[in-house]
Rosetta silent file (secondary structure, phi, psi, omega in degrees, C-alpha in Angstrom):
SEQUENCE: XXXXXXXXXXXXXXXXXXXXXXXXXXXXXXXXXXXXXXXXXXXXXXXXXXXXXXXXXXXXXXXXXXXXXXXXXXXXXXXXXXXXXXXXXXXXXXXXXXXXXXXXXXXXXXXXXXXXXXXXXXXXXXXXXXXXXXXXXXXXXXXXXXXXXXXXXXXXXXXXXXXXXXXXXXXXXX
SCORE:     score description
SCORE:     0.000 S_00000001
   1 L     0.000  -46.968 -175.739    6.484   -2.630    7.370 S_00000001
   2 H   -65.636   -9.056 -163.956    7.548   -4.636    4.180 S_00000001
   3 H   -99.277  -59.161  170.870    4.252   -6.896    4.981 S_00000001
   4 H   -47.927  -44.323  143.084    2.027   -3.830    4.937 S_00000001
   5 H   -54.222  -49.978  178.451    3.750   -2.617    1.415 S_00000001
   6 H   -67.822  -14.536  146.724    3.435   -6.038   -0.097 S_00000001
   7 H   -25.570  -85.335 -142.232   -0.464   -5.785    1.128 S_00000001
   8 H   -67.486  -36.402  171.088   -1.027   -2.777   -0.379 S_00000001
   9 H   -73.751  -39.598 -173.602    0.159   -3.779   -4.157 S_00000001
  10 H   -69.648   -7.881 -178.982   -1.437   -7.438   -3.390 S_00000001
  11 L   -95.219  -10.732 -162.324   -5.143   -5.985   -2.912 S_00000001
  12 L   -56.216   75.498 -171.058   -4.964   -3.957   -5.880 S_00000001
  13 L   125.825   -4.646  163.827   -8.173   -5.739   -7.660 S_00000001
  14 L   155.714  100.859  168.306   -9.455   -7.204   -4.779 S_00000001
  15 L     3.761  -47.340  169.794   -8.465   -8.673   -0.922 S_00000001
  16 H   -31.636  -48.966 -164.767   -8.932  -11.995   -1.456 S_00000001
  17 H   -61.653  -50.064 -156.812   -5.417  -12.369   -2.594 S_00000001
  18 H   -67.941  -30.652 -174.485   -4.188  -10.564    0.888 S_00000001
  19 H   -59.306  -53.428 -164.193   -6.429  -12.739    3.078 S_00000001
  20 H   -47.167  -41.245  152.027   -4.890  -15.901    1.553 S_00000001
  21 H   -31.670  -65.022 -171.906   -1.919  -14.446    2.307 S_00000001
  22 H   -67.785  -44.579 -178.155   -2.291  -13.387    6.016 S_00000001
  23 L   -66.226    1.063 -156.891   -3.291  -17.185    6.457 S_00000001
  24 L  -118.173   87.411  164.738   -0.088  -18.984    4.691 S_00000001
  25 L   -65.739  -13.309  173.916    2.632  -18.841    7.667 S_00000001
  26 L   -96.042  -63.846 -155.879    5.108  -20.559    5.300 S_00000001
  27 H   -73.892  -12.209  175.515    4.569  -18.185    2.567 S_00000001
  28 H   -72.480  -53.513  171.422    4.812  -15.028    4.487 S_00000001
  29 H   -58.778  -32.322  175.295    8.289  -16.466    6.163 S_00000001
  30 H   -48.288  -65.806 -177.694    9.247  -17.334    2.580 S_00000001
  31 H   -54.237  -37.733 -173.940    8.621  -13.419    1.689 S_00000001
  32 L   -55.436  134.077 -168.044    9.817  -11.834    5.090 S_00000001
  33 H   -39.486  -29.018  160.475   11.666   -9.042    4.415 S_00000001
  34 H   -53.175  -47.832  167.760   14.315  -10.596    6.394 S_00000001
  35 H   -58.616  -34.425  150.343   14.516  -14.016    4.037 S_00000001
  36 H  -178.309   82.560 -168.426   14.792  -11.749    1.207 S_00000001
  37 L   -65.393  -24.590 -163.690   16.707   -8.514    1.204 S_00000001
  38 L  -100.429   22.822 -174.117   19.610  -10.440    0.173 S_00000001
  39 L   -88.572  154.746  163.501   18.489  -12.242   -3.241 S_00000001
  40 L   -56.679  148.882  161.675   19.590  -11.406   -6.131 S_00000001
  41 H   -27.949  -50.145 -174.122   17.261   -9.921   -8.709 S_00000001
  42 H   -76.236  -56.725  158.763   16.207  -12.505  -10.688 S_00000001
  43 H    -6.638  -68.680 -164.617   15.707  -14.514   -7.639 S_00000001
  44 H   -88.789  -30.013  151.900   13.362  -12.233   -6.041 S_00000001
  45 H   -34.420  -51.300  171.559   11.323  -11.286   -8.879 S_00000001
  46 H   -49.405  -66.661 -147.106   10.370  -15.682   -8.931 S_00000001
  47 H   -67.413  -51.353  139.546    9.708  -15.843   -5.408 S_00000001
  48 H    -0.760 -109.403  152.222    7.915  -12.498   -5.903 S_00000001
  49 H   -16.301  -42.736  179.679    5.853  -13.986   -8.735 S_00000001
  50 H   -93.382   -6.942  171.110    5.239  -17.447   -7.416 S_00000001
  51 H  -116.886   25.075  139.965    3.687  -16.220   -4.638 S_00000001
  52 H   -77.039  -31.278  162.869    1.549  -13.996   -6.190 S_00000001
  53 H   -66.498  -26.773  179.521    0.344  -16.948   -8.090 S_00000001
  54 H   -50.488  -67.398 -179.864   -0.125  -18.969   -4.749 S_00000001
  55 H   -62.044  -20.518 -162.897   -2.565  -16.262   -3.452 S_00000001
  56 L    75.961   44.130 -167.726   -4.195  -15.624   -6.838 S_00000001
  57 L   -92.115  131.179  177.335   -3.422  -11.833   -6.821 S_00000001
  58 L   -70.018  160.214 -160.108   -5.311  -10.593   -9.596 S_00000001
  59 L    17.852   80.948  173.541   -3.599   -8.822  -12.765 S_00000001
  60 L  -128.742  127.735 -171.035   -0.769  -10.915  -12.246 S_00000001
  61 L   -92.120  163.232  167.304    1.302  -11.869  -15.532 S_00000001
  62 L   -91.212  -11.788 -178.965    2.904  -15.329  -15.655 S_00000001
  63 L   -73.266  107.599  172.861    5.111  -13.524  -17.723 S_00000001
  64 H   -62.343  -20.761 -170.498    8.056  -11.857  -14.960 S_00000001
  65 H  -100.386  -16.958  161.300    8.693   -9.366  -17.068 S_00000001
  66 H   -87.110    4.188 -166.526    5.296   -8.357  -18.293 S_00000001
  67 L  -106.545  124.328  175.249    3.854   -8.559  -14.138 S_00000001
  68 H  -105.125   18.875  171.034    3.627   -5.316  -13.286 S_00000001
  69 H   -78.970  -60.141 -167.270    2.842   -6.360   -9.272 S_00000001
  70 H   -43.966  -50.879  161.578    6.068   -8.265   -9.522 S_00000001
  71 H   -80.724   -4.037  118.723    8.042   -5.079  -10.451 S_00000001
  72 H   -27.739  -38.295 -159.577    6.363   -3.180   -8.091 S_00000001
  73 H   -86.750  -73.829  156.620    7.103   -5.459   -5.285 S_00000001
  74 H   -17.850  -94.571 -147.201   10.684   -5.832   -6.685 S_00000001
  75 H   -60.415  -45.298  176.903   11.172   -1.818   -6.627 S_00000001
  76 H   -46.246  -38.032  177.628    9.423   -1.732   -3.572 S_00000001
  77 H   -59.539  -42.639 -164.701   12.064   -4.057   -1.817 S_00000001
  78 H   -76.829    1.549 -163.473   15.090   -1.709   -2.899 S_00000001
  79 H   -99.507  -54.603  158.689   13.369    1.303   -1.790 S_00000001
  80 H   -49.700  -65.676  144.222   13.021    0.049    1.369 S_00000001
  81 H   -12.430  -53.389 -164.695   16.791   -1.254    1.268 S_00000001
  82 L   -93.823   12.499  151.967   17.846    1.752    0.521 S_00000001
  83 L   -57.283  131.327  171.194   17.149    3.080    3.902 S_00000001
  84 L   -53.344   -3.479 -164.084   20.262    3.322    6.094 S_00000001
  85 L  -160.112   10.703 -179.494   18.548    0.961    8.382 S_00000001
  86 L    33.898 -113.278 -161.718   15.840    0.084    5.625 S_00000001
  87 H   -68.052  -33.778 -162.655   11.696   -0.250    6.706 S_00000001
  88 H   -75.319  -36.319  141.054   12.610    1.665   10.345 S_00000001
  89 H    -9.636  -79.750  166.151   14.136    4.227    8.375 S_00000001
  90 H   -97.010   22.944  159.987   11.673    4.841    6.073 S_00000001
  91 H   -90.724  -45.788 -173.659    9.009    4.601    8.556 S_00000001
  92 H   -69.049  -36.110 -152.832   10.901    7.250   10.623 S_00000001
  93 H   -91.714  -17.956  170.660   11.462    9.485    7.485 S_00000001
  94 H  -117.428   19.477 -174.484    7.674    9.700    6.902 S_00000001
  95 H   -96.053  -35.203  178.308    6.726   10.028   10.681 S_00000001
  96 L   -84.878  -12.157  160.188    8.769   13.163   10.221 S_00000001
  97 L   -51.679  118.784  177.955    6.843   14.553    7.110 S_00000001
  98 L   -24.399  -47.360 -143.879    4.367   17.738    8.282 S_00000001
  99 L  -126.184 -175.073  162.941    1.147   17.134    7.042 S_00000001
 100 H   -78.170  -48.433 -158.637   -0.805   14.079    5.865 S_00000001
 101 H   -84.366  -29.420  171.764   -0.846   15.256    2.368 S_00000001
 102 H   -65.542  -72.578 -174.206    2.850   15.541    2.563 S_00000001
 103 H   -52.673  -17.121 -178.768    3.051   11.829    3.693 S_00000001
 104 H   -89.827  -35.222  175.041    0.491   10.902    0.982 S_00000001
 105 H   -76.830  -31.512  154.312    2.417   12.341   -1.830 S_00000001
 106 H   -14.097  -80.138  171.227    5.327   11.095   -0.238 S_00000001
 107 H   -53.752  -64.557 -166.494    4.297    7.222   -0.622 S_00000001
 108 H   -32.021  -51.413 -159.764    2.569    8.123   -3.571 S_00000001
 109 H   -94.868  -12.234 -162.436    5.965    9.364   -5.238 S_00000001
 110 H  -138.078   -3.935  158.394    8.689    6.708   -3.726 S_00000001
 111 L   -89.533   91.569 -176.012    5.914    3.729   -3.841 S_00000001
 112 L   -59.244  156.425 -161.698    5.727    1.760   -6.840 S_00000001
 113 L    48.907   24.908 -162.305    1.900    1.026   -7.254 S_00000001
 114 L  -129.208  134.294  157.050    0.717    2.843   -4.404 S_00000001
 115 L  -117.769 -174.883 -179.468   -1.900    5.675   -5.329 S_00000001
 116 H   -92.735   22.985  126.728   -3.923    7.417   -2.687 S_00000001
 117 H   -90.747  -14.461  170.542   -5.685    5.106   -1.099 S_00000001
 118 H   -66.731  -66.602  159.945   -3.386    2.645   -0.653 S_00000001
 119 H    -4.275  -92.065  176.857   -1.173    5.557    0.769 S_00000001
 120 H   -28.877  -79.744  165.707   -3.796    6.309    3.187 S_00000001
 121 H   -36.332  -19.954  169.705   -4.545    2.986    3.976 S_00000001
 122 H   -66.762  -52.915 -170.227   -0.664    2.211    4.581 S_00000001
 123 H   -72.487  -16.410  164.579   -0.483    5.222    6.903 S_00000001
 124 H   -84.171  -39.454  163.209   -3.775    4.129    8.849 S_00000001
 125 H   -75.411  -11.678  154.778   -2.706    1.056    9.310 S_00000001
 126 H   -88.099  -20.646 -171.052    0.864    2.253   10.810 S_00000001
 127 L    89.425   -1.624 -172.929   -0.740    4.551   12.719 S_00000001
 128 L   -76.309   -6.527 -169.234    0.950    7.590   11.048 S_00000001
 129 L  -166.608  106.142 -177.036   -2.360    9.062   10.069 S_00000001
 130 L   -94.057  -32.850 -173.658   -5.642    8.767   12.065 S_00000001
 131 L  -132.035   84.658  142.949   -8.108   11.082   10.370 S_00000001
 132 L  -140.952 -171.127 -161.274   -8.451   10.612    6.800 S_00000001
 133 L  -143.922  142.541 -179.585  -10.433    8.230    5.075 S_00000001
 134 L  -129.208  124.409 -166.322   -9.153    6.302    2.139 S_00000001
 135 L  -112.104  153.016  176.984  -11.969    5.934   -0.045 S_00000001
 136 L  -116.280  179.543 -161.620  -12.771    3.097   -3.102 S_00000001
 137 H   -81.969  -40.010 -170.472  -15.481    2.936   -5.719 S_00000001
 138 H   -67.867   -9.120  163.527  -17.427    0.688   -3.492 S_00000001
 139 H   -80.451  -30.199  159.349  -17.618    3.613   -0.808 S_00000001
 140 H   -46.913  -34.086 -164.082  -17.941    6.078   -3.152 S_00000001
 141 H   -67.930  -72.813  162.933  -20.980    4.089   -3.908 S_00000001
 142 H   -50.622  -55.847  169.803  -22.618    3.941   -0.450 S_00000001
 143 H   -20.664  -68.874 -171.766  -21.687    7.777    0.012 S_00000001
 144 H   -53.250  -24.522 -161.373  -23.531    8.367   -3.114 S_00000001
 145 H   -96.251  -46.945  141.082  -26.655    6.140   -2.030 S_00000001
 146 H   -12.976  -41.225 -166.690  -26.438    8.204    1.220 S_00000001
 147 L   109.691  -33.803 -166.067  -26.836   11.528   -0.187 S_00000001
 148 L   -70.708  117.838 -156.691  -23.320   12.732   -0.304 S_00000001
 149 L   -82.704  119.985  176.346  -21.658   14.282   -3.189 S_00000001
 150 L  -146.459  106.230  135.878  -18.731   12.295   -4.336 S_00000001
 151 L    -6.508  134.210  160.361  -17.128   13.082   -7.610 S_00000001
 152 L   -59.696  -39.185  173.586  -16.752   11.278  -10.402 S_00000001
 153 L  -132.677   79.614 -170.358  -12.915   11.970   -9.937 S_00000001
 154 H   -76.623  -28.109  175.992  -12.867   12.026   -6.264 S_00000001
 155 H   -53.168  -38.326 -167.135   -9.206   11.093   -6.410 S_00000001
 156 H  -106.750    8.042  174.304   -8.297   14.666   -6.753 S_00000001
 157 H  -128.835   44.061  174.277  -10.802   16.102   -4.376 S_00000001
 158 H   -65.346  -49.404  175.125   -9.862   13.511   -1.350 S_00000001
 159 H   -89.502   -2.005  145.059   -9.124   16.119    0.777 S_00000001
 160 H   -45.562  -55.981  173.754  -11.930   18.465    0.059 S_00000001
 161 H   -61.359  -33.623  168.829  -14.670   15.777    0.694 S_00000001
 162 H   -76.696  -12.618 -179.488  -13.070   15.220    4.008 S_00000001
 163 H   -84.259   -3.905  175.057  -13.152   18.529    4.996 S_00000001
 164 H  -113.048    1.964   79.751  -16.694   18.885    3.889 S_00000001
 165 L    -6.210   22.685 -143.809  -17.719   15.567    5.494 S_00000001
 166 H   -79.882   -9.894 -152.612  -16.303   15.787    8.954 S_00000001
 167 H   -77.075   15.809 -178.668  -18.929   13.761   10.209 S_00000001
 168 H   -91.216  -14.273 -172.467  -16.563   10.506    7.965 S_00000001
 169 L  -119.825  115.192  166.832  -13.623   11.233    9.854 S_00000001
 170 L  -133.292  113.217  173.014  -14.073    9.694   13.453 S_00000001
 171 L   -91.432  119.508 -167.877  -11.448    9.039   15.606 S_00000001
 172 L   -69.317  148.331 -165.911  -12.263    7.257   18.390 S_00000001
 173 L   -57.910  110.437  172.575  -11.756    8.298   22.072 S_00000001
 174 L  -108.415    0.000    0.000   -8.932    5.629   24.275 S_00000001
């Protein structure tokens, strides 16, 4: 769960960063949530930081105190912590929210750096949410190329375009 929130702040400007990531078996064990719930602040804000620099995560400060990933990441950890049982917790606590848009605002509001597609994408990728679509400008893009009316500020009409789009949300048959 903590590997799927530090994802979701590390793509923020591009993937690249995330792949390098998924490939670095030392730097992930470095990171795992297990190695370090128990650091100190300052501590985890470096480790934080140098391994954003490792991957090359874009709008990353060298500055800790100006990196706004770094305090995301940071905030992210304690949030997660601060589950009685920490990521199972707060996995369970949004498996129990009604609606998808309840679980979207959800992240949205208790997730530093997380807007709604990363939301989405968190909750598609947990499995917590099969049919929405978490859309970026390059999709917006294709859509658009496509025929399909996408907004200029599409952010605030996410669920309206899926609901006028069904043929975008397909969940497949097992």
């Amino acid at each position: 769960i903590w590997q799927h929130i530090l994802n979701q702040v590390i793509v923020v400007g591009g993937s690249a960063a995330a792949d390098k990531l998924a490939k670095n078996e030392d730097l992930k064990e470095k990171i795992s949530y297990e190695n370090i719930k128990a650091l100190d602040e300052r501590k985890l804000e470096e480790i934080i930081n140098e391994m954003l620099h490792e991957i090359n995560a874009r709008y990353t400060s060298d500055d800790i105190a100006k990196c706004r990933k770094t305090k995301a990441l940071v905030y992210n950890l304690k949030m997660l912590m601060s589950f009685r049982h920490g990521p199972k917790c707060f996995l369970r606590r949004i498996s129990e929210l009604k609606s998808k848009n309840i679980k979207i605002n959800y992240l949205m509001r208790t997730m530093s750096y997380f807007k709604s597609k990363g939301a989405r994408d968190f909750l598609m990728e947990l499995g917590l949410e099969k049919n929405a679509i978490a859309l970026d400008t390059r999709i917006t893009n294709i859509l658009r190329c496509v025929g399909i009316d996408v907004p200029d500020d599409f952010i605030r009409d996410y669920d309206k375009i899926e609901r006028e789009n069904k043929i975008l949300i397909y969940t497949p048959k097992v």
